[in-house]
Tab-separated table of C-alpha atoms in Angstrom:
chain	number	residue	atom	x	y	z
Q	470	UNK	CA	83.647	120.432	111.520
Q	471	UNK	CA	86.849	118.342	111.144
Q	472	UNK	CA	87.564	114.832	112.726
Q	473	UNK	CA	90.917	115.811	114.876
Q	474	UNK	CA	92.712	113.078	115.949
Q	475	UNK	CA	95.301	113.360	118.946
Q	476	UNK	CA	98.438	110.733	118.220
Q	477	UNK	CA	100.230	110.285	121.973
Q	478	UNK	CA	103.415	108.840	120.546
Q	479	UNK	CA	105.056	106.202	123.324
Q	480	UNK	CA	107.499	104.648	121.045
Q	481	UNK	CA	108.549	106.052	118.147
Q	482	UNK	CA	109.577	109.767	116.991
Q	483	UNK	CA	107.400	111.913	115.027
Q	484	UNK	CA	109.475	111.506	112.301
Q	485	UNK	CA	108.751	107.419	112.598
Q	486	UNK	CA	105.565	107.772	112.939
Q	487	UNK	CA	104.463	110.248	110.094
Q	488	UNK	CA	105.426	108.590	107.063
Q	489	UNK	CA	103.255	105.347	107.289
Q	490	UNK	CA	100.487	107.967	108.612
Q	491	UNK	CA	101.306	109.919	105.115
Q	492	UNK	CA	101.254	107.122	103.103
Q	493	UNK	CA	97.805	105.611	104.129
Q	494	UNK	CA	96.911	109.688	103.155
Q	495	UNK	CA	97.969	109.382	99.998
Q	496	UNK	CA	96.554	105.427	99.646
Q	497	UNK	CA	93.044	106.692	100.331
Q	498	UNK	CA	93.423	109.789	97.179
Q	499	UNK	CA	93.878	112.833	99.771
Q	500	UNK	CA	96.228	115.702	99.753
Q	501	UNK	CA	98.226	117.003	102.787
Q	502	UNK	CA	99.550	119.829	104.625
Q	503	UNK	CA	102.074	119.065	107.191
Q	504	UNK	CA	102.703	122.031	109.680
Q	505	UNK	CA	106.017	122.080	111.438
Q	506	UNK	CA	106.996	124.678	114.005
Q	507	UNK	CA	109.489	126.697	112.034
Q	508	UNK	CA	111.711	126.939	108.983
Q	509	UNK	CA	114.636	124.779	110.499
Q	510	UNK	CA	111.816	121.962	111.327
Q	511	UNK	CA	110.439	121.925	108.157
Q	512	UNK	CA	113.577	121.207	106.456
Q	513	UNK	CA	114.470	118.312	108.605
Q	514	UNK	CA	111.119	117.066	107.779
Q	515	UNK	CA	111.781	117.065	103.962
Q	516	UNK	CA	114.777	115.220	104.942
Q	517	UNK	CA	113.463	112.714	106.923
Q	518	UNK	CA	110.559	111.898	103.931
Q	519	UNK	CA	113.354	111.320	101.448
Q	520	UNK	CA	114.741	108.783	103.829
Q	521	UNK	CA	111.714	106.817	104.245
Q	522	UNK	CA	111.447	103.104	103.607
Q	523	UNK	CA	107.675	102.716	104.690
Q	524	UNK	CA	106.612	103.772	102.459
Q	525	UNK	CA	109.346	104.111	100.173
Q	526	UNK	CA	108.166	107.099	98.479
Q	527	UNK	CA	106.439	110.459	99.679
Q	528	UNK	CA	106.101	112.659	96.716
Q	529	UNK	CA	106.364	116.058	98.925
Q	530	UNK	CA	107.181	119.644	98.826
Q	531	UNK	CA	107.503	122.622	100.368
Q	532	UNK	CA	108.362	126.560	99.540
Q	533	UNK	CA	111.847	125.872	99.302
Q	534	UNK	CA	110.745	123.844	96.383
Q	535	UNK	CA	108.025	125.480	94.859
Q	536	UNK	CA	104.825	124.207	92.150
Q	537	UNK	CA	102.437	123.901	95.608
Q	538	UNK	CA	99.538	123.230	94.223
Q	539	UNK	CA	101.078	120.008	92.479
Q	540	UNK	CA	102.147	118.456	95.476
Q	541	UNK	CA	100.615	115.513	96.900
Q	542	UNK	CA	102.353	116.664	100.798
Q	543	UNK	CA	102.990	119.918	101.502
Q	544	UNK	CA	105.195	121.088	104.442
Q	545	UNK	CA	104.849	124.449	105.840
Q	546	UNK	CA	105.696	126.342	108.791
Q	547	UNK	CA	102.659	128.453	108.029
Q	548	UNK	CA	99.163	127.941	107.135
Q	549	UNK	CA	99.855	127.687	103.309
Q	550	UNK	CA	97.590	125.263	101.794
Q	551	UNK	CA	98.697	125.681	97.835
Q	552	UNK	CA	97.712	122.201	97.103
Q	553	UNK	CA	93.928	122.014	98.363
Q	554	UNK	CA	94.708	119.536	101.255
Q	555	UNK	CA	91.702	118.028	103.081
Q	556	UNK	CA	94.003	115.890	105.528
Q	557	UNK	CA	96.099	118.800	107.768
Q	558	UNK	CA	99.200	117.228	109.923
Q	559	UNK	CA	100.486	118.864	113.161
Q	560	UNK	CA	103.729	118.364	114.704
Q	561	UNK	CA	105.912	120.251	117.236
Q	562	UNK	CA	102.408	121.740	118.866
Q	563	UNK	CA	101.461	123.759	116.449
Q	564	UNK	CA	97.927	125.297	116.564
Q	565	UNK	CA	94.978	125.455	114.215
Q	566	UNK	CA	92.723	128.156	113.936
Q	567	UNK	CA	91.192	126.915	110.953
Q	568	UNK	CA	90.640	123.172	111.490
Q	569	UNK	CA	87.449	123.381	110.325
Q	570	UNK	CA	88.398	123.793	106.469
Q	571	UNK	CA	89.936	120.417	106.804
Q	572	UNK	CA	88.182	116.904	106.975
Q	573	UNK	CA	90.957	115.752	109.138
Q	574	UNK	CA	93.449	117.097	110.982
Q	575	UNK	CA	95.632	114.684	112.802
Q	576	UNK	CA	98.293	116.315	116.159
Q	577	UNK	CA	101.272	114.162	116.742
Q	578	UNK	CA	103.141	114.815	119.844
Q	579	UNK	CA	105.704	113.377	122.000
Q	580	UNK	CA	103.998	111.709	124.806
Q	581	UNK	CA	107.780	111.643	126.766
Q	582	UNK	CA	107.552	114.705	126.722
Q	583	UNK	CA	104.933	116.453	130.362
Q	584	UNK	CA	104.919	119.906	128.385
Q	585	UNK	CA	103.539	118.395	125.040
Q	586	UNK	CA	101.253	116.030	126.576
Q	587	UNK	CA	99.675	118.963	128.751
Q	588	UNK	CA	99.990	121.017	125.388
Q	589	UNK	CA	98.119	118.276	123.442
Q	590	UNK	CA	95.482	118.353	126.418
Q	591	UNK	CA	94.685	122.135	126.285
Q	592	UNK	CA	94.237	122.089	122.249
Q	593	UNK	CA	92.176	118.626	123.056
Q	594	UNK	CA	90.092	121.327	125.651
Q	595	UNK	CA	89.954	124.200	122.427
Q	596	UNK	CA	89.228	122.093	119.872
Q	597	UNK	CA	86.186	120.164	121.911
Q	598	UNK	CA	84.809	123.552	122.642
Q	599	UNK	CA	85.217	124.738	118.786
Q	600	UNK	CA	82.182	121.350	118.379
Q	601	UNK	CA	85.035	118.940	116.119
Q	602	UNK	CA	84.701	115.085	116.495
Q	603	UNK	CA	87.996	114.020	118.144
Q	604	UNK	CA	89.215	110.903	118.398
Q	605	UNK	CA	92.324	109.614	120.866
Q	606	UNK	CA	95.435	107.548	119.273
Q	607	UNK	CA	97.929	105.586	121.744
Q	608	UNK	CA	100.831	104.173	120.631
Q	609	UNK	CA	101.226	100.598	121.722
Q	610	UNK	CA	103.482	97.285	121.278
Q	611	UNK	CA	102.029	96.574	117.932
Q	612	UNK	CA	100.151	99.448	116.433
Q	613	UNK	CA	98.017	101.921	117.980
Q	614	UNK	CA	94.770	101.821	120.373
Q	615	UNK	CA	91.793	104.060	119.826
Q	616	UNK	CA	89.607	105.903	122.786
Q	617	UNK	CA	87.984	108.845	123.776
Q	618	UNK	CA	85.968	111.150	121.687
């Protein structure tokens, strides 16, 4: 089973918060999958990993692209996983069916946002049931504060 970690996001946007998530990923040797909610997302995602400056560089790719099993991030609007990831990213509420073939799988959502935080609750509810180990992230001031399980 997969540790899934819930990230309520207060203060920043998911595209703040993700790089310094992804780099850590890629500090600790793992490979990721990044799923985005559609084709259009996705795109603006590759974007916004160019543009980071914390870290300053995200080796990434996506279909668009191409050589998937070479790259370190991979951003999909599927469930693609050309480059063996073991660390699976969720944005935009997207579900997964097969968290279990990660070792972590880590749901950002937009905690301004009633429909996503009551969307983040109901795949907390699935994914409890399904027997992972999850673990609750709160933005705060300075950093973030773990609870739950």
């Amino acid at each position: 089973m997969a540790e899934i970690g819930f990230y309520h996001l207060t203060r920043t946007s998911v595209d703040q918060a993700l790089p310094a998530l992804l780099g850590r990923t890629l500090e600790a040797g793992r490979r990721a999958v990044l799923r985005c909610g559609d084709a259009q997302r996705v795109k603006a995602m590759d974007e916004a990993l160019w543009r980071s400056t914390d870290p300053l560089w995200l080796p990434h790719g996506s279909a668009a692209m191409g050589h998937g099993a070479l790259q370190p991030i991979w951003l999909t609007a599927g469930e693609d996983v050309p480059n063996r990831a073991t660390y699976l990213f969720l944005i935009d509420g997207v579900n997964c069916p097969d968290a279990a073939a990660f070792e972590r799988v880590f749901d950002l959502f937009d905690g301004g946002d009633p429909e996503a935080v009551e969307a983040a609750r109901q795949r907390w509810t699935v994914a409890r049931e399904a027997g992972h180990t999850l673990v609750y992230w709160r933005q705060q001031a300075k950093g973030w504060s773990r609870g739950g399980r």
